[in-house]
Tab-separated table of N, CA and C and ligand atoms in Angstrom:
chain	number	residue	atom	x	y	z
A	1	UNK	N	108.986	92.678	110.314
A	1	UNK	CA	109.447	91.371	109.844
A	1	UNK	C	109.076	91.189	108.370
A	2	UNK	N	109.758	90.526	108.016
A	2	UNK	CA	109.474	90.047	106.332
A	2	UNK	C	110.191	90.669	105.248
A	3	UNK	N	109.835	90.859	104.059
A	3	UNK	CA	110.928	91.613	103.106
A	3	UNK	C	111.190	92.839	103.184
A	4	UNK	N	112.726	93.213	103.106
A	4	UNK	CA	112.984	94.653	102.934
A	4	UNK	C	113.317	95.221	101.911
A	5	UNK	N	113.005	94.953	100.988
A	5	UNK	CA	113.411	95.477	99.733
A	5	UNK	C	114.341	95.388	99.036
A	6	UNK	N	115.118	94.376	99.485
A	6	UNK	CA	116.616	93.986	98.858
A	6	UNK	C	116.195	92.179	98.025
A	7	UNK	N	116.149	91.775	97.050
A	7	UNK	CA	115.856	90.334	96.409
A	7	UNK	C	117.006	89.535	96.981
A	8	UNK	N	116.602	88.408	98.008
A	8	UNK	CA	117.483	87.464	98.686
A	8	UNK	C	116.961	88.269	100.219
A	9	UNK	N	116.584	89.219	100.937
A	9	UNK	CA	116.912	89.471	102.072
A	9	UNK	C	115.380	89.492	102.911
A	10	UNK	N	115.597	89.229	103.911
A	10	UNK	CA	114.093	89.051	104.758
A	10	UNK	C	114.675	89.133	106.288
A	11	UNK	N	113.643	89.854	106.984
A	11	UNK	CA	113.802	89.611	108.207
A	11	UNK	C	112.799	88.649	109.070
A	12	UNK	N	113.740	87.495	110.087
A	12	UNK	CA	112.851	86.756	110.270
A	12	UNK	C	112.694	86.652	111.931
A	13	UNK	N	111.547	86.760	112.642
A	13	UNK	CA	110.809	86.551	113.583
A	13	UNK	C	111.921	85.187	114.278
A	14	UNK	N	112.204	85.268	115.431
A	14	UNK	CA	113.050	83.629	115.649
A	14	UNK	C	112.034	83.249	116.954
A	15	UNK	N	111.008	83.711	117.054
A	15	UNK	CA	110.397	83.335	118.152
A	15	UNK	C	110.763	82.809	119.680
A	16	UNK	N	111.249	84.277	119.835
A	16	UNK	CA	111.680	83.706	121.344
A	16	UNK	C	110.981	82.845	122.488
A	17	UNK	N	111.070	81.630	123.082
A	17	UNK	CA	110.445	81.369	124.248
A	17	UNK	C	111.032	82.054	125.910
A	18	UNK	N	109.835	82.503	126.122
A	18	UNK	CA	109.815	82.942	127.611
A	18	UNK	C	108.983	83.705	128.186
A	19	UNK	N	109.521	84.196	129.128
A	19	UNK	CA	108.749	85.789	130.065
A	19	UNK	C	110.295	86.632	130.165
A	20	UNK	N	109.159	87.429	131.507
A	20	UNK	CA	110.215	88.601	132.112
A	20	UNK	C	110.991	88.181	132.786
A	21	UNK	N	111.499	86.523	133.119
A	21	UNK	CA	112.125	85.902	133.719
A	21	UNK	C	113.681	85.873	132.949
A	22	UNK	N	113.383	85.668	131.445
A	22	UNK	CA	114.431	85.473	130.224
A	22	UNK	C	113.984	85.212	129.373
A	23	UNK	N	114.543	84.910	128.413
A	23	UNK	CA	113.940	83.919	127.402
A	23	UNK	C	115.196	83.101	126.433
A	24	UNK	N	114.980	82.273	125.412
A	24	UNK	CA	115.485	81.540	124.710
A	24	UNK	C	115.132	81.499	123.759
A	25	UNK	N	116.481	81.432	122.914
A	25	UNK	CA	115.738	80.939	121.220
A	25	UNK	C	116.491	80.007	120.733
A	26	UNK	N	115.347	79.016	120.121
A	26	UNK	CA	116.169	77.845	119.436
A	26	UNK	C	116.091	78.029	117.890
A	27	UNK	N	117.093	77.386	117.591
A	27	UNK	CA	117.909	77.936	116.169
A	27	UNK	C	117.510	76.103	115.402
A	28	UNK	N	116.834	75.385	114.557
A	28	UNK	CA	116.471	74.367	114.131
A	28	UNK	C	116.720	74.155	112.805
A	29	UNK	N	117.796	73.913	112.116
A	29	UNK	CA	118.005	73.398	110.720
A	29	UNK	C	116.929	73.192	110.082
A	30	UNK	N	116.324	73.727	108.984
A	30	UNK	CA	115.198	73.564	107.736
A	30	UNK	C	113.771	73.547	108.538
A	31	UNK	N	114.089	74.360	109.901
A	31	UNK	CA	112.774	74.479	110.445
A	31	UNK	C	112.439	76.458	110.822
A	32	UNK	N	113.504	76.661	111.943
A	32	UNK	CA	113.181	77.821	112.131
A	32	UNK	C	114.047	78.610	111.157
A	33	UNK	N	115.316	77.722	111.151
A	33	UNK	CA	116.692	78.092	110.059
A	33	UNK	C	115.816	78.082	108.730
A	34	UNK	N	115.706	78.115	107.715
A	34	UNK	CA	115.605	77.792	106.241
A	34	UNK	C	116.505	77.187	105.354
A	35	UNK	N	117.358	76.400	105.916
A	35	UNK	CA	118.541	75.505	105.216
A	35	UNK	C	119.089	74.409	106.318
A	36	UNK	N	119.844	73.991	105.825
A	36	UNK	CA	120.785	72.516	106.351
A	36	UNK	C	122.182	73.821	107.071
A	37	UNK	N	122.434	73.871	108.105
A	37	UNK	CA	123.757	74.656	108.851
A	37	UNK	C	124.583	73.545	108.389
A	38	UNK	N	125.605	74.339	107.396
A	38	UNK	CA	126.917	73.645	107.810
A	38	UNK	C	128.114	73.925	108.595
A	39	UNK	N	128.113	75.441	109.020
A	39	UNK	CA	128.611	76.399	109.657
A	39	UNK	C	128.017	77.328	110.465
A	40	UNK	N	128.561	77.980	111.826
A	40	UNK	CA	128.743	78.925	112.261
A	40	UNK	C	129.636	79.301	112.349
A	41	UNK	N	129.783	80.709	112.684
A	41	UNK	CA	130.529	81.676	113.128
A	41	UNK	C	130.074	82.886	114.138
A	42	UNK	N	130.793	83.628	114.869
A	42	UNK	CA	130.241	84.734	115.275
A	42	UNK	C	131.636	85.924	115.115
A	43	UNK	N	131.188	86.781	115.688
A	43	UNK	CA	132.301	88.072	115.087
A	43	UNK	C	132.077	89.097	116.409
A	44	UNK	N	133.029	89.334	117.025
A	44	UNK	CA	133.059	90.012	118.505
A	44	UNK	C	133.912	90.727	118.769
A	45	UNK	N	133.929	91.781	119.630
A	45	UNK	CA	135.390	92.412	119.717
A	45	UNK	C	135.558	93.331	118.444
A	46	UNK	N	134.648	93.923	117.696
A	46	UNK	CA	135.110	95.084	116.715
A	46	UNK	C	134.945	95.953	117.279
A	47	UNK	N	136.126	96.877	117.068
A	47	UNK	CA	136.316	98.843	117.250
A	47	UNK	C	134.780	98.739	116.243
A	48	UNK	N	134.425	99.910	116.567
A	48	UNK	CA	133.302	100.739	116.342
A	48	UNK	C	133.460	101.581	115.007
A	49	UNK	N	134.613	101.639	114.220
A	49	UNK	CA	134.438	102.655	113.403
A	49	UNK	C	135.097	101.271	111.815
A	50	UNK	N	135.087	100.514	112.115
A	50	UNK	CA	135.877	99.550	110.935
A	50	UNK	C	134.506	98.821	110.320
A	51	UNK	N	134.617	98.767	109.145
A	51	UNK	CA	133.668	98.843	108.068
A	51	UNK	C	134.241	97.018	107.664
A	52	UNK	N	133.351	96.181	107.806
A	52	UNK	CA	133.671	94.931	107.875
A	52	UNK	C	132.591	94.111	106.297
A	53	UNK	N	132.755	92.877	105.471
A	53	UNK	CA	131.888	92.615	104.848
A	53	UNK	C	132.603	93.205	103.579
A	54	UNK	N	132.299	94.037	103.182
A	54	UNK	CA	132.267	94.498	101.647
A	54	UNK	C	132.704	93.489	100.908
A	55	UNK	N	131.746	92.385	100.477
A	55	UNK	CA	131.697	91.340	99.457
A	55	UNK	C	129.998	90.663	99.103
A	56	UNK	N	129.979	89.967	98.191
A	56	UNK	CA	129.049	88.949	98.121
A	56	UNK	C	129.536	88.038	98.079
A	57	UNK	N	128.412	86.614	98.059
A	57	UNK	CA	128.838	85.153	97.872
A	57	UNK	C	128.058	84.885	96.772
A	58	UNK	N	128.322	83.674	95.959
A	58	UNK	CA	128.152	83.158	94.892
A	58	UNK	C	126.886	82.313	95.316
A	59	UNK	N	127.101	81.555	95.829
A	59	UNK	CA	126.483	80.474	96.265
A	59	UNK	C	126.226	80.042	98.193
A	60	UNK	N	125.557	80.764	98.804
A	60	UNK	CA	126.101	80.980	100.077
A	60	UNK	C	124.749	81.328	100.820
A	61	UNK	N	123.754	80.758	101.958
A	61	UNK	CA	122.407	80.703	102.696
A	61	UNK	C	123.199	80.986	104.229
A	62	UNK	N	122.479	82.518	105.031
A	62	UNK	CA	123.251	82.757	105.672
A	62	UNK	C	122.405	83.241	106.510
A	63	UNK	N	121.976	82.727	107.810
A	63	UNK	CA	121.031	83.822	108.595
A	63	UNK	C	121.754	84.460	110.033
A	64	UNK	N	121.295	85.939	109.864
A	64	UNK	CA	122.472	86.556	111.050
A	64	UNK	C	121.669	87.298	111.843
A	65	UNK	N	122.497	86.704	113.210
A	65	UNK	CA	121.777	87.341	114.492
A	65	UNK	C	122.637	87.950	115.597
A	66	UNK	N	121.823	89.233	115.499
A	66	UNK	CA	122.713	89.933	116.523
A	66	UNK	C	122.550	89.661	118.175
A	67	UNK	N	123.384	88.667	118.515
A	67	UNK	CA	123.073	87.942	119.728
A	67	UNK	C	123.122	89.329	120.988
A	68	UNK	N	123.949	90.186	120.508
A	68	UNK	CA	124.180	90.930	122.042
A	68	UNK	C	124.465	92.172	121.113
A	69	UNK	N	124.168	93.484	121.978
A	69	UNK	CA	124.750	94.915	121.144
A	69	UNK	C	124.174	95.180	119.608
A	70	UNK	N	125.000	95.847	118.933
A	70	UNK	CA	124.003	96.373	117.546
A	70	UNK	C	125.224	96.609	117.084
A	71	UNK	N	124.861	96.021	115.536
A	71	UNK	CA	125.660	97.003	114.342
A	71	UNK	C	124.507	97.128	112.981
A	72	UNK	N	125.134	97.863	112.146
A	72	UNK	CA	124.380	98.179	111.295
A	72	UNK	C	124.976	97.152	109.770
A	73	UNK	N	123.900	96.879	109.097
A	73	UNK	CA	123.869	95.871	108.442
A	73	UNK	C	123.496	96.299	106.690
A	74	UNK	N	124.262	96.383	105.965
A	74	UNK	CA	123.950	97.175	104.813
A	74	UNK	C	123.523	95.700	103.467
A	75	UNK	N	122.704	95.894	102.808
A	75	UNK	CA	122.427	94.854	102.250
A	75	UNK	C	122.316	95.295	101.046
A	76	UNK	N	122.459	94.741	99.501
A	76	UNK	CA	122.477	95.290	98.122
A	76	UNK	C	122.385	94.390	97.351
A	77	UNK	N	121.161	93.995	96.409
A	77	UNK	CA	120.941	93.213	95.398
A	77	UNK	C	121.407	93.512	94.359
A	78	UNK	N	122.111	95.055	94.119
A	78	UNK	CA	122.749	95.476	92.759
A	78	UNK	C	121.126	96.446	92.126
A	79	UNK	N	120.448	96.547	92.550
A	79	UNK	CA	119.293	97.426	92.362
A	79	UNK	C	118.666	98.129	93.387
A	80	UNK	N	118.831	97.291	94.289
A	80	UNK	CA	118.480	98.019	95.271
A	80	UNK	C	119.175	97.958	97.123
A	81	UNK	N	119.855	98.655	97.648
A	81	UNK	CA	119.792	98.928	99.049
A	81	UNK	C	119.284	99.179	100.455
A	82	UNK	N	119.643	98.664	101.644
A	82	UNK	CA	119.217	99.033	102.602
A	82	UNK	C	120.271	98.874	103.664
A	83	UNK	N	120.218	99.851	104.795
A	83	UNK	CA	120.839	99.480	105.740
A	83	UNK	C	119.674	99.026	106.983
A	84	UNK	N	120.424	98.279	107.612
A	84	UNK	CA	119.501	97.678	108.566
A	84	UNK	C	120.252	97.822	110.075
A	85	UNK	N	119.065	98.339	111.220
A	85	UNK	CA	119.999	98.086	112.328
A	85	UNK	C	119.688	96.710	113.239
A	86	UNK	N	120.850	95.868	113.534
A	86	UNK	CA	120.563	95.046	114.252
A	86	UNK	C	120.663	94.831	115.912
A	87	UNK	N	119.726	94.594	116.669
A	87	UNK	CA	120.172	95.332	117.562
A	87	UNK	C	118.763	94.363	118.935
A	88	UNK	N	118.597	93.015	118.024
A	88	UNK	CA	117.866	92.175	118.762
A	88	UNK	C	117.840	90.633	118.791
A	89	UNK	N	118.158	90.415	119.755
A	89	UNK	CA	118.488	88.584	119.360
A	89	UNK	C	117.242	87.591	118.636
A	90	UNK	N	116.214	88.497	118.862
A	90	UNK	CA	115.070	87.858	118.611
A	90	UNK	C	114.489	87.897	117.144
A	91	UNK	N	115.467	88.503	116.523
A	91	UNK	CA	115.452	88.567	114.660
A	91	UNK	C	116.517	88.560	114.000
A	92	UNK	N	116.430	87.378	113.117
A	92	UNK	CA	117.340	87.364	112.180
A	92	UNK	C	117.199	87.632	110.572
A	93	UNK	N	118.723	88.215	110.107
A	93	UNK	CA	118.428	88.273	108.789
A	93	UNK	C	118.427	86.939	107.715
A	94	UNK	N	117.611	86.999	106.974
A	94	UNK	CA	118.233	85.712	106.339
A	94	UNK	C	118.753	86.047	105.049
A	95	UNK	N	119.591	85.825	104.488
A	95	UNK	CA	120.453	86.437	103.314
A	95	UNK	C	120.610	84.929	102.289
A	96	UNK	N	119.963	85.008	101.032
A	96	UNK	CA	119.679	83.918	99.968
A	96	UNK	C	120.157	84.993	98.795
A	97	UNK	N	121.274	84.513	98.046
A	97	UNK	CA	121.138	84.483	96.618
A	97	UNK	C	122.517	85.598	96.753
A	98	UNK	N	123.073	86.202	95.150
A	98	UNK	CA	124.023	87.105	95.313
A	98	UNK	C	123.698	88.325	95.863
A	99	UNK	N	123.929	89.091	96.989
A	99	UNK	CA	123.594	90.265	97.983
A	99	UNK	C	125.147	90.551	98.274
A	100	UNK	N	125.455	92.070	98.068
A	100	UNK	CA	126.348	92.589	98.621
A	100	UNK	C	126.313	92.871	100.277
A	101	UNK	N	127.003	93.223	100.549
A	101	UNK	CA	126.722	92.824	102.388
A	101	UNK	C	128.533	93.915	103.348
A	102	UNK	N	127.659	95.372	103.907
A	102	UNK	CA	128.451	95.463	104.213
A	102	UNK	C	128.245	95.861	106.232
A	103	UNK	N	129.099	95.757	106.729
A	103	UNK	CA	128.963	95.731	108.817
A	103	UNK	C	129.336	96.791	108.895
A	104	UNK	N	128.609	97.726	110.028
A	104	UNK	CA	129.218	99.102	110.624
A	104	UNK	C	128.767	99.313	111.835
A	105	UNK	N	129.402	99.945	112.105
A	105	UNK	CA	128.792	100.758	113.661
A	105	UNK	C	128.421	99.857	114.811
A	106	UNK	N	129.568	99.034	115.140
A	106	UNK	CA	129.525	97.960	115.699
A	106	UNK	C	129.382	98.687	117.547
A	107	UNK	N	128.912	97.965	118.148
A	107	UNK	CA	128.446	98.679	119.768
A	107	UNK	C	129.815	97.815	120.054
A	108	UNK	N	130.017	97.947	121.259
A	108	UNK	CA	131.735	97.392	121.741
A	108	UNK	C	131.057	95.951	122.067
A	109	UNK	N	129.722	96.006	122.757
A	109	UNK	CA	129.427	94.749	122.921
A	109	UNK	C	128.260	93.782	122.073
A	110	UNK	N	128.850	93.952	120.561
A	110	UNK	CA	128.311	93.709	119.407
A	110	UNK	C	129.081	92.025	119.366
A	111	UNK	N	128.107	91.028	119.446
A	111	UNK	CA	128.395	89.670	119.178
A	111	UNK	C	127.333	89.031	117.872
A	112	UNK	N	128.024	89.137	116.461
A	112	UNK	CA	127.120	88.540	115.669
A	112	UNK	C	127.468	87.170	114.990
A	113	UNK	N	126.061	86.845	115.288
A	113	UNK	CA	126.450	84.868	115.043
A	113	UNK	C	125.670	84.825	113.668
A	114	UNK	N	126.498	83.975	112.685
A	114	UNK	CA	126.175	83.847	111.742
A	114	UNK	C	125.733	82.528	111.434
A	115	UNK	N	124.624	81.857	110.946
A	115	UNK	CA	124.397	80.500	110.382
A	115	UNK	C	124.690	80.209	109.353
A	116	UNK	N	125.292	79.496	108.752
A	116	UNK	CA	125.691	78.720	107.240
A	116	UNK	C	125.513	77.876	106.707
A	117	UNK	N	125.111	77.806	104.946
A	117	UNK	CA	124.656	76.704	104.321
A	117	UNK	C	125.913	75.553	103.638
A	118	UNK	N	126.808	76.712	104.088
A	118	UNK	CA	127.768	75.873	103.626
A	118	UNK	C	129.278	76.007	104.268
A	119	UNK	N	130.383	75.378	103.969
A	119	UNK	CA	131.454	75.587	104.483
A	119	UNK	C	132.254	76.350	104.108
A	120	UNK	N	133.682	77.041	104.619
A	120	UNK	CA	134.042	78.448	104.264
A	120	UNK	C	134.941	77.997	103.207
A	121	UNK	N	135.078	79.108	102.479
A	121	UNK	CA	135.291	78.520	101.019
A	121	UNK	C	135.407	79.729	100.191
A	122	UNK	N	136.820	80.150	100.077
A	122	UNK	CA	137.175	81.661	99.501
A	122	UNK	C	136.528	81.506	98.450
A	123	UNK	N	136.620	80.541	97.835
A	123	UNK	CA	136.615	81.287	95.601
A	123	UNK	C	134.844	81.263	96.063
A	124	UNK	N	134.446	81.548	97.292
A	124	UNK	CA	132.812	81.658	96.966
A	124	UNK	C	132.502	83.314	97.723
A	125	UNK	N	133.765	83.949	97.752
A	125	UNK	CA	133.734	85.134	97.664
A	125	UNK	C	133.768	86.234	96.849
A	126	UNK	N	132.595	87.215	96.411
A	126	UNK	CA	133.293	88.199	95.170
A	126	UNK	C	133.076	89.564	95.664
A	127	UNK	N	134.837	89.863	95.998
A	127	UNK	CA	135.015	91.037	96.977
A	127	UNK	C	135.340	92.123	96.144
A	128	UNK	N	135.162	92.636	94.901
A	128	UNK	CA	135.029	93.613	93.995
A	128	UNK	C	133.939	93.761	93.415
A	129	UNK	N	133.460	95.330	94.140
A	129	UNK	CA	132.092	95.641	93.778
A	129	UNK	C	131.512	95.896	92.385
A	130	UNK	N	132.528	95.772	91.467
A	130	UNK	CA	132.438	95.682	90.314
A	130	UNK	C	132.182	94.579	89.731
A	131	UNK	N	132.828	93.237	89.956
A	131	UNK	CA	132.256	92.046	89.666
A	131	UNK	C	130.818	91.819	90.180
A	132	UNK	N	131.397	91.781	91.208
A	132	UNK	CA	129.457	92.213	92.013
A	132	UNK	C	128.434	92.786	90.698
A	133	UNK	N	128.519	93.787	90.238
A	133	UNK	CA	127.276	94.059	89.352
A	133	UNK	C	127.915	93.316	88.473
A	134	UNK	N	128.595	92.928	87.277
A	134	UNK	CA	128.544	92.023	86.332
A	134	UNK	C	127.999	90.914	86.946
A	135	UNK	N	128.125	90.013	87.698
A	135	UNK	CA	127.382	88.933	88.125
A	135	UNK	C	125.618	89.113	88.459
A	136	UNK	N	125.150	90.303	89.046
A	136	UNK	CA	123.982	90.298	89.458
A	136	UNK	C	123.041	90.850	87.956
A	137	UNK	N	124.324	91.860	86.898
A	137	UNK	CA	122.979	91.958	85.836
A	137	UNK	C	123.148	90.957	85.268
A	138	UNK	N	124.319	90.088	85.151
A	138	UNK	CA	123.696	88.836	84.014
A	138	UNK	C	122.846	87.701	84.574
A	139	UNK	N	122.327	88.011	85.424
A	139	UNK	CA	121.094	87.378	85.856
A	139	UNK	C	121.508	86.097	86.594
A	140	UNK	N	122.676	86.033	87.290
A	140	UNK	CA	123.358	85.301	88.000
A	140	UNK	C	122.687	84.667	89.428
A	141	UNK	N	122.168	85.946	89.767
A	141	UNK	CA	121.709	85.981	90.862
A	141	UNK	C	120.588	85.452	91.957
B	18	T46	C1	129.727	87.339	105.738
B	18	T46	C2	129.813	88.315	106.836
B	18	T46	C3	128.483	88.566	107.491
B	18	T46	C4	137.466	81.667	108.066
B	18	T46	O1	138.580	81.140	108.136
B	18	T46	N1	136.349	80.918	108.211
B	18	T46	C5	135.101	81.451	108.161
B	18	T46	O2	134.100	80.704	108.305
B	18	T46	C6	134.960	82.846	107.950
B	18	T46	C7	133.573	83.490	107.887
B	18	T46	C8	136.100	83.605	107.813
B	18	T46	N2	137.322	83.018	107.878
B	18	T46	C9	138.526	83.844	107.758
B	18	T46	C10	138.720	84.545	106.421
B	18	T46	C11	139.455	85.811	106.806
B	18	T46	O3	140.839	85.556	106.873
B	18	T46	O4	138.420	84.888	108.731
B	18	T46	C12	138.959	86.094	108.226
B	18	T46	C13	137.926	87.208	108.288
B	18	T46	O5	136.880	86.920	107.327
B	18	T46	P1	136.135	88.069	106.529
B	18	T46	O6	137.059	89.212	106.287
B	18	T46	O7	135.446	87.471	105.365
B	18	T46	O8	135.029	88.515	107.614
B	18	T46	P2	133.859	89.559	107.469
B	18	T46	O9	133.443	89.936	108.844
B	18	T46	O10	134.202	90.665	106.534
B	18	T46	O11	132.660	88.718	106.756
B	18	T46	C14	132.061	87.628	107.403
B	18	T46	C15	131.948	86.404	106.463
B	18	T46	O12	133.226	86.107	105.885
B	18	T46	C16	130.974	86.637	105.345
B	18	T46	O13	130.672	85.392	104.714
B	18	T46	O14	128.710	87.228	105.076
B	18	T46	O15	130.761	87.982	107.851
């Protein structure tokens, strides 16, 4: 848990309640979350070999949890990389600031729910990895 080496990215503990009975996790706006949700989403049903993501956001607080199954989670501050596998309901990523962000290797029964700081909102997409580094070296980020 905690930073992985990417500036904006952390993995966070969601503290599951339970036993070997089940368990639960509650998801709490500016408590367990780190922002105000103005959105969810989740993403289900991907073939296994389609490469999903390849963008950053401008302005955009996003924590993602792989509720069921695993995919792999590629993260990029423009200095530095990681891929990450997700593959537990009981941790989420939390993604702050400009981070490139790309999805792979999705399990068939890969359900990922995303939390949002804000509402969906194209021009707060920058899906050329080239803008991507002009924005992150001029200190945008
Ligand atoms: C992100 C990663 C993790 C909407 O209409 N509303 C929405 O809230 C979202 C997220 C998407 N859309 C539309 C836009 C596209 O026509 O759904 C379509 C697929 O979106 P996109 O290609 O951006 O999906 P992914 O899986 O590549 O990326 C998504 C999020 O867009 C993105 O913010 O960080 O998941």
């Amino acid at each position: 848990m905690g930073e992985v080496g990417v500036t904006g990215c952390r993995l966070l503990d969601l503290n599951p309640i339970g036993n070997d009975q089940g368990w639960l996790v509650s998801l709490e706006a500016e408590k367990s979350v780190p922002f105000a949700i103005k959105r969810v989403y989740y993403i289900y049903g991907t073939v296994d070999d389609v490469r999903r993501g390849l963008h950053a956001h401008y302005n955009l607080e996003q924590l993602i949890v792989c509720v069921s199954g695993s995919c792999l989670f590629l993260v990029d501050d423009g200095n530095n990389k990681i891929e990450l596998k997700l593959d537990n309901p009981r941790t989420g990523l939390h993604i702050k600031g400009v981070v490139w962000r790309e999805m792979s290797n999705f399990s068939s029964d890969c359900v990922l729910m995303v939390l949002a700081s804000e509402l969906y909102d194209e021009s707060d997409y920058i899906r050329c990895y080239e803008d991507f580094i002009s924005v992150t070296s001029e200190g945008l980020s």
